[in-house]
Amino acid sequence: MTDTADATVSGVEIVLESVCKRYPGQRDAAVDDVSLTVPAGETVIFVGPSGCGKTTTMRMINRLIEPSSGRITIDGKDALSIDADELRRGIGYSIQQAGLFPHLTIAKNVATVPGLLGWDKKKIAARTDEMLDLVGLDPDTYRNRYPRQLSGGQQQRVGVARALAADPPILLMDEPFGAVDPITRGLLQDELLRLQTELGKTIVFVTHDFNEAVKLGDRIAVLGNQSRILQYDTPEAILAHPADDTVAGFVGADASLKQLTLTRVRDVELAKCPTAKVGDSITDLQRELDGRKWQWAIVLDDRNRPLRWVSPAHLANAETLEGCGVAIGEMVSVQSTLQDALEALLADSTASTVVTGRRGEFEGLITIDTLVGHLSDMRREHADDESGAQV
C-alpha cells in the first residue's frame, strides 16, 4: 500500500458509472454494470480470476476498448468527450513484458510519448535521463542499449519509465510484473511503492495475485464474473471481513499471515548485528562476536552494502575479510513488506533477513522475533477493537 498521506498527489479522480461492455454475437456482457470511484492519488487494484473482465474494465478507462454503455469520467470530464489520442497521451500504460519497441534504444523508448507531444529534444533528453534514474537505471549505462540487452526486470523498469515520461496523472498497469521471477517481482513492487510515495499518481493495477493486491493497493476491487464487484474496500477491511465466501476464497486460509503484507519493513524496529568493512581487522570482529548468543556478523563494502555473513568459525582460519564467510542470499528493502521479509528469512540459514536502504546500504535485520512480536501486537489490537465494538 502507498503512503498517500506523505505523497504529493498529482493524480486525478476516475469514476465509473454503470459501465458495460458487450461484444457482438455474445449473449452475456463481458463487463456488466460496474460502478466505482478511484480516488485521486490512490492505487486501486482490480483482482479476480482469469477471464473475469478486469483487463477489459481497465482498458475502457483509456478507451483502448470503448464501453457499450455507462459513463467514465476523468477529473470530472466525460472520457468519451475527449479525443481518444489526446486521452491516451495523458494516461501512462504499462503492460506485462514491458511492450518495448525492440528496434529503438532505451532512451527512444522512454521518449515515445514526449516526442508525440512535440517536446523539444533538449527537454526530452533531460526527462528521459530523469525517468531512468527514477526507476533505478543509470542513464549513462542504459540510455543507448536496446531492449534485448536488458533483463526482464530491467525491461519492466523501462516500461514504467516510459509510462511516466510525460508526467501523466493516471497510470494503468496490466499484470506488469507477471512475467518475471518472484524475487525480481518483489523488487519491482517495492520500486512502484517508492515511486508512488514520491509521485502520488492515480494508479489502476490489474492482477490475479491477491498477495500483490494487498501489498500494493490503497483499495482493492475484488471482481467476479463480468467484472461484478464482490467487494471494494481497503486491504485491511477485506482481510478482516471478506464480504462473502468467494472473497474469502481469494483471501485464503492464511489471512493472519497476509496481515504481514500490510506493514512495511521501515515501520518496525530492526534488529542489529556486528558489522565490519572488508578492510577492517578480523581480530576486532572476533572480539565483538565473543560471548554473543547469536554469532553472526555482516561484512560490508566501502559503500556500506552487505556482502557476506561471517561466523567465528569463518574468522578462525581467515587472514582477511575479503571473500570470508558465505554470500548473503535474498535481501529486502525498507520498502518491502513483512511478508517479503518472512519469505526471505525462511530461505536463509541464519534465520534472519538483511534489510537495505534506498541505495543498497545496510539498515538492519528482520528476525523471527520481529515477526512474531508484530503479529502478537496486531492480534491484541484486533481483540481490543472487537471488544470495544461489543460495548
Coordinates of C-alpha atoms in Angstrom, one line a residue:
M1 CA 0.0 0.0 0.0
T2 CA 1.2 3.5 -0.7
D3 CA 1.6 6.2 1.9
T4 CA -0.7 8.7 0.2
A5 CA -0.7 11.0 3.2
D6 CA 3.1 11.6 2.6
A7 CA 2.8 11.8 -1.2
T8 CA 2.3 14.9 -3.3
V9 CA -0.9 14.0 -5.1
S10 CA -0.6 14.6 -8.8
G11 CA -3.3 12.1 -9.9
V12 CA -7.0 12.8 -10.7
E13 CA -10.2 11.1 -9.8
I14 CA -11.7 8.4 -12.1
V15 CA -15.4 7.5 -11.8
L16 CA -17.1 4.5 -13.5
E17 CA -20.9 4.7 -13.6
S18 CA -22.8 1.6 -14.7
V19 CA -20.2 0.7 -17.2
C20 CA -20.9 -2.2 -19.5
K21 CA -19.1 -3.9 -22.4
R22 CA -21.0 -6.2 -24.8
Y23 CA -19.4 -7.8 -27.8
P24 CA -21.4 -8.7 -30.9
G25 CA -22.6 -12.3 -31.0
Q26 CA -22.1 -12.9 -27.3
R27 CA -25.1 -13.4 -25.1
D28 CA -23.6 -12.2 -21.9
A29 CA -21.8 -8.9 -21.3
A30 CA -18.0 -9.1 -20.8
V31 CA -18.4 -6.3 -18.2
D32 CA -21.7 -5.8 -16.6
D33 CA -22.7 -2.7 -14.7
V34 CA -19.5 -1.7 -13.0
S35 CA -19.7 1.4 -10.8
L36 CA -16.8 2.6 -8.6
T37 CA -14.7 5.6 -7.8
V38 CA -10.9 5.6 -7.9
P39 CA -9.7 8.5 -5.6
A40 CA -7.1 10.9 -6.9
G41 CA -3.6 9.8 -5.9
E42 CA -4.5 6.3 -4.8
T43 CA -3.6 2.9 -6.1
V44 CA -6.7 0.7 -6.8
I45 CA -6.2 -2.9 -7.7
F46 CA -8.5 -5.0 -9.8
V47 CA -8.1 -8.6 -8.7
G48 CA -10.1 -11.6 -9.9
P49 CA -9.8 -14.8 -11.8
S50 CA -8.6 -15.0 -15.4
G51 CA -11.4 -14.1 -17.9
C52 CA -13.5 -12.2 -15.4
G53 CA -13.2 -8.9 -17.3
K54 CA -10.7 -6.9 -15.2
T55 CA -8.4 -6.0 -18.0
T56 CA -11.4 -5.1 -20.2
T57 CA -12.7 -2.8 -17.4
M58 CA -9.3 -1.1 -17.1
R59 CA -8.8 -0.6 -20.8
M60 CA -12.1 1.2 -21.1
I61 CA -10.6 3.9 -19.0
N62 CA -8.2 4.9 -21.8
R63 CA -10.6 3.8 -24.5
L64 CA -8.4 1.1 -25.9
I65 CA -11.8 -0.7 -25.6
E66 CA -14.9 1.5 -26.0
P67 CA -17.7 1.0 -23.4
S68 CA -21.0 -0.2 -24.8
S69 CA -22.9 1.9 -22.2
G70 CA -22.4 3.7 -18.9
R71 CA -20.1 6.7 -18.2
I72 CA -16.4 7.1 -17.3
T73 CA -15.2 10.5 -16.1
I74 CA -11.6 11.5 -15.6
D75 CA -11.1 14.6 -13.4
G76 CA -14.8 15.3 -13.9
K77 CA -14.7 15.1 -17.7
D78 CA -16.5 12.5 -19.7
A79 CA -13.8 10.3 -21.3
L80 CA -15.9 10.0 -24.5
S81 CA -15.8 13.8 -24.9
I82 CA -12.0 13.8 -25.1
D83 CA -10.2 12.9 -28.4
A84 CA -9.0 9.3 -27.9
D85 CA -5.4 10.1 -28.9
E86 CA -5.3 13.1 -26.6
L87 CA -6.8 11.0 -23.8
R88 CA -4.2 8.2 -24.1
R89 CA -1.3 10.6 -24.2
G90 CA -2.4 11.8 -20.7
I91 CA -2.6 8.3 -19.3
G92 CA 0.5 6.1 -18.7
Y93 CA 0.1 2.5 -19.7
S94 CA 2.4 -0.4 -18.5
I95 CA 1.8 -4.0 -19.5
Q96 CA 3.2 -7.4 -18.9
Q97 CA 6.6 -8.0 -20.6
A98 CA 7.0 -4.2 -20.9
G99 CA 5.9 -3.9 -24.6
L100 CA 9.1 -2.1 -25.6
F101 CA 9.9 -1.3 -29.2
P102 CA 12.8 -3.7 -29.9
H103 CA 14.3 -1.6 -32.7
L104 CA 14.5 1.5 -30.6
T105 CA 17.1 2.3 -27.9
I106 CA 16.0 2.5 -24.3
A107 CA 16.2 6.3 -24.4
K108 CA 14.0 6.4 -27.5
N109 CA 11.5 4.0 -26.0
V110 CA 11.2 6.2 -22.9
A111 CA 10.9 9.3 -25.1
T112 CA 8.0 8.0 -27.2
V113 CA 5.1 10.0 -25.7
P114 CA 7.0 13.2 -25.1
G115 CA 8.0 13.0 -28.8
L116 CA 4.4 12.6 -29.8
L117 CA 3.5 15.6 -27.7
G118 CA 6.1 17.8 -29.6
W119 CA 8.6 18.4 -26.7
D120 CA 11.9 19.8 -27.9
K121 CA 14.9 17.5 -28.0
K122 CA 16.7 19.0 -25.0
K123 CA 13.7 18.7 -22.8
I124 CA 13.1 15.1 -24.0
A125 CA 16.7 14.1 -23.3
A126 CA 16.6 15.6 -19.8
R127 CA 13.3 13.9 -19.0
T128 CA 14.5 10.5 -20.3
D129 CA 17.5 10.6 -18.0
E130 CA 15.4 11.7 -15.1
M131 CA 13.0 8.8 -15.6
L132 CA 15.7 6.2 -16.0
D133 CA 17.3 7.4 -12.8
L134 CA 13.9 7.5 -11.1
V135 CA 13.3 3.7 -11.8
G136 CA 16.9 2.8 -10.7
L137 CA 18.6 2.5 -14.0
D138 CA 21.8 4.6 -14.5
P139 CA 21.2 6.7 -17.7
D140 CA 24.8 6.6 -18.8
T141 CA 24.7 2.8 -18.7
Y142 CA 21.3 2.1 -20.2
R143 CA 20.4 5.1 -22.4
N144 CA 21.8 3.6 -25.6
R145 CA 21.1 0.0 -25.1
Y146 CA 18.4 -2.0 -26.8
P147 CA 15.6 -4.0 -25.0
R148 CA 17.2 -7.3 -25.9
Q149 CA 20.3 -6.3 -23.9
L150 CA 18.2 -5.9 -20.7
S151 CA 16.9 -8.5 -18.2
G152 CA 13.2 -8.9 -17.8
G153 CA 13.1 -6.9 -14.7
Q154 CA 15.1 -4.1 -16.3
Q155 CA 12.7 -4.0 -19.2
Q156 CA 9.8 -3.7 -16.9
R157 CA 11.5 -0.7 -15.2
V158 CA 11.9 0.9 -18.6
G159 CA 8.3 0.2 -19.3
V160 CA 7.3 2.1 -16.1
A161 CA 9.7 4.9 -17.0
R162 CA 8.1 5.2 -20.5
A163 CA 4.6 5.2 -18.9
L164 CA 5.6 8.1 -16.6
A165 CA 7.7 10.1 -19.0
A166 CA 5.1 12.7 -20.0
D167 CA 4.1 13.0 -16.3
P168 CA 0.5 11.7 -16.7
P169 CA -1.9 12.0 -13.8
I170 CA -3.1 8.4 -14.3
L171 CA -1.1 5.2 -14.7
L172 CA -2.8 2.0 -15.9
M173 CA -0.9 -1.2 -15.2
D174 CA -2.0 -4.6 -16.6
E175 CA -0.2 -7.5 -14.9
P176 CA 3.1 -5.5 -15.3
F177 CA 5.2 -7.8 -13.2
G178 CA 3.6 -11.1 -14.1
A179 CA 6.3 -12.4 -16.4
V180 CA 9.3 -12.0 -14.1
D181 CA 10.7 -14.3 -11.4
P182 CA 9.4 -13.9 -7.8
I183 CA 12.5 -12.1 -6.4
T184 CA 12.5 -9.6 -9.3
R185 CA 8.8 -9.2 -8.9
G186 CA 9.1 -8.3 -5.3
L187 CA 11.8 -5.7 -6.1
L188 CA 9.7 -4.1 -8.8
Q189 CA 6.7 -4.0 -6.4
D190 CA 8.9 -2.2 -3.9
E191 CA 10.1 0.2 -6.6
L192 CA 6.5 1.0 -7.6
L193 CA 5.6 1.7 -3.9
R194 CA 8.6 4.0 -3.6
L195 CA 7.7 5.9 -6.9
Q196 CA 4.0 6.3 -5.8
T197 CA 5.1 7.7 -2.5
E198 CA 7.1 10.4 -4.4
L199 CA 4.7 11.0 -7.3
G200 CA 1.1 10.4 -6.0
K201 CA -0.3 9.3 -9.3
T202 CA -3.8 7.7 -9.7
I203 CA -3.0 4.0 -10.4
V204 CA -5.3 1.3 -11.6
F205 CA -3.5 -2.0 -11.5
V206 CA -4.8 -5.4 -12.7
T207 CA -3.6 -8.6 -11.2
H208 CA -4.8 -12.2 -10.4
D209 CA -2.4 -12.3 -7.4
F210 CA -4.2 -11.4 -4.2
N211 CA -0.9 -11.1 -2.3
E212 CA 0.2 -8.5 -4.8
A213 CA -3.1 -6.7 -4.4
V214 CA -2.7 -6.5 -0.7
K215 CA 0.8 -5.3 -0.9
L216 CA 0.3 -2.5 -3.5
G217 CA -3.3 -1.4 -3.1
D218 CA -4.8 1.5 -1.2
R219 CA -8.1 -0.1 -2.2
I220 CA -8.9 -3.5 -3.8
A221 CA -11.8 -4.2 -6.1
V222 CA -12.4 -8.0 -5.9
L223 CA -14.1 -8.9 -9.2
G224 CA -16.3 -11.8 -10.1
N225 CA -17.6 -12.9 -13.5
Q226 CA -18.4 -10.0 -15.9
S227 CA -16.3 -7.7 -13.5
R228 CA -19.1 -7.6 -11.0
I229 CA -17.7 -6.0 -7.8
L230 CA -17.8 -8.5 -5.0
Q231 CA -16.1 -6.2 -2.5
Y232 CA -14.4 -2.8 -2.9
D233 CA -12.5 -1.8 0.2
T234 CA -9.1 -1.3 1.9
P235 CA -6.8 -4.4 2.1
E236 CA -7.2 -4.3 5.9
A237 CA -11.0 -4.4 5.7
I238 CA -11.1 -7.2 3.1
L239 CA -8.6 -9.3 5.1
A240 CA -10.6 -8.8 8.4
H241 CA -14.1 -9.1 6.9
P242 CA -14.5 -10.7 3.5
A243 CA -17.8 -9.9 2.0
D244 CA -18.7 -13.5 1.0
D245 CA -17.3 -17.0 0.5
T246 CA -15.9 -16.1 -2.9
V247 CA -13.9 -13.2 -1.5
A248 CA -12.9 -15.4 1.5
G249 CA -11.5 -17.8 -1.1
F250 CA -9.3 -15.1 -2.5
V251 CA -8.1 -14.1 0.9
G252 CA -7.3 -17.8 1.7
A253 CA -6.8 -19.6 5.0
D254 CA -3.7 -17.7 5.9
A255 CA -5.3 -14.3 6.4
S256 CA -3.4 -13.7 9.6
L257 CA -0.1 -14.2 7.8
K258 CA -1.3 -11.9 5.0
Q259 CA -1.5 -9.2 7.7
L260 CA 2.2 -9.1 7.4
T261 CA 1.7 -7.6 3.9
L262 CA 0.1 -4.6 5.5
T263 CA 3.2 -3.5 7.3
R264 CA 6.4 -2.1 5.7
V265 CA 9.8 -3.1 7.0
R266 CA 10.5 0.6 7.7
D267 CA 7.6 0.6 10.2
V268 CA 9.1 -1.9 12.6
E269 CA 12.2 -1.7 14.8
L270 CA 15.1 -3.5 13.1
A271 CA 17.5 -5.8 14.9
K272 CA 21.2 -5.1 14.9
C273 CA 24.3 -7.2 14.5
P274 CA 28.0 -6.6 14.4
T275 CA 29.3 -5.3 11.0
A276 CA 32.8 -4.7 9.5
K277 CA 34.2 -3.3 6.3
V278 CA 36.2 -5.6 4.0
G279 CA 39.5 -3.9 5.1
D280 CA 38.7 -4.0 8.9
S281 CA 40.6 -6.1 11.4
I282 CA 39.5 -9.7 11.9
T283 CA 40.6 -9.6 15.5
D284 CA 38.3 -6.7 16.3
L285 CA 35.3 -8.5 14.7
Q286 CA 36.2 -11.7 16.6
R287 CA 36.3 -9.7 19.9
E288 CA 32.9 -8.2 19.1
L289 CA 31.3 -11.6 18.4
D290 CA 32.9 -13.2 21.5
G291 CA 30.3 -14.2 24.1
R292 CA 27.2 -13.3 21.9
K293 CA 24.4 -15.9 21.8
W294 CA 23.8 -15.2 18.1
Q295 CA 27.2 -15.4 16.5
W296 CA 26.9 -13.9 13.0
A297 CA 28.3 -10.7 11.6
I298 CA 28.0 -8.9 8.2
V299 CA 30.8 -7.8 6.0
L300 CA 30.1 -4.6 4.2
D301 CA 31.7 -3.0 1.2
D302 CA 33.1 0.6 1.2
R303 CA 29.6 1.9 0.5
N304 CA 28.1 0.0 3.5
R305 CA 26.4 -2.5 1.2
P306 CA 26.1 -6.0 2.7
L307 CA 28.3 -8.7 1.1
R308 CA 28.7 -11.8 3.3
W309 CA 27.7 -13.4 6.5
V310 CA 30.6 -14.4 8.8
S311 CA 30.8 -16.5 12.0
P312 CA 33.6 -17.2 14.4
A313 CA 34.3 -20.5 12.5
H314 CA 34.8 -18.5 9.3
L315 CA 37.1 -16.0 11.0
A316 CA 39.2 -18.6 12.8
N317 CA 41.1 -19.5 9.6
A318 CA 40.9 -16.3 7.6
E319 CA 43.6 -13.8 7.0
T320 CA 41.4 -11.0 5.7
L321 CA 37.6 -10.4 5.5
E322 CA 37.9 -10.3 1.7
G323 CA 35.9 -13.3 0.5
C324 CA 35.4 -14.6 4.0
G325 CA 32.1 -16.2 5.1
V326 CA 29.1 -17.1 3.0
A327 CA 27.2 -14.9 0.5
I328 CA 24.1 -13.2 1.7
G329 CA 21.0 -14.6 0.0
E330 CA 17.8 -12.8 -0.7
M331 CA 17.6 -9.3 0.9
V332 CA 14.7 -6.9 1.4
S333 CA 14.5 -3.2 1.4
V334 CA 12.9 -0.8 3.9
Q335 CA 10.0 -0.5 1.3
S336 CA 9.4 -4.3 1.4
T337 CA 6.6 -5.9 3.4
L338 CA 7.0 -8.1 6.4
Q339 CA 5.6 -10.9 4.2
D340 CA 8.5 -10.4 1.9
A341 CA 10.9 -10.5 4.9
L342 CA 9.3 -13.7 6.1
E343 CA 9.8 -15.5 2.8
A344 CA 13.4 -14.3 2.6
L345 CA 14.0 -15.3 6.2
L346 CA 12.8 -18.9 5.7
A347 CA 15.4 -19.3 2.9
D348 CA 18.3 -18.1 5.0
S349 CA 20.5 -20.3 7.2
T350 CA 20.9 -17.5 9.7
A351 CA 17.1 -17.3 10.3
S352 CA 17.2 -13.6 9.7
T353 CA 16.7 -11.2 6.7
V354 CA 19.1 -8.4 5.8
V355 CA 17.4 -5.1 5.2
T356 CA 18.8 -2.5 2.9
G357 CA 18.1 1.2 2.2
R358 CA 17.4 3.2 -0.9
R359 CA 20.9 2.8 -2.3
G360 CA 21.6 -0.7 -1.0
E361 CA 23.2 0.3 2.3
F362 CA 22.8 -2.0 5.3
E363 CA 19.9 -0.9 7.6
G364 CA 19.5 -3.8 10.0
L365 CA 17.8 -7.2 10.3
I366 CA 14.3 -8.7 10.4
T367 CA 14.2 -11.8 12.7
I368 CA 11.6 -14.4 13.7
D369 CA 11.2 -12.5 17.0
T370 CA 10.4 -9.3 15.0
L371 CA 7.6 -11.0 13.0
V372 CA 6.1 -12.9 16.0
G373 CA 6.0 -9.7 18.1
H374 CA 4.3 -7.8 15.3
L375 CA 1.6 -10.5 14.8
S376 CA 1.0 -10.6 18.5
D377 CA 0.6 -6.8 18.6
M378 CA -1.9 -7.0 15.7
R379 CA -3.9 -9.7 17.3
R380 CA -4.1 -7.7 20.5
E381 CA -5.2 -4.6 18.7
H382 CA -7.8 -6.6 16.8
A383 CA -9.1 -8.1 20.1
D384 CA -9.3 -4.7 21.6
D385 CA -11.2 -3.4 18.6
E386 CA -13.7 -6.3 18.8
S387 CA -14.3 -5.9 22.5
G388 CA -14.8 -2.1 22.0
A389 CA -17.3 -2.7 19.3
Q390 CA -19.3 -5.0 21.5
V391 CA -19.6 -2.5 24.4

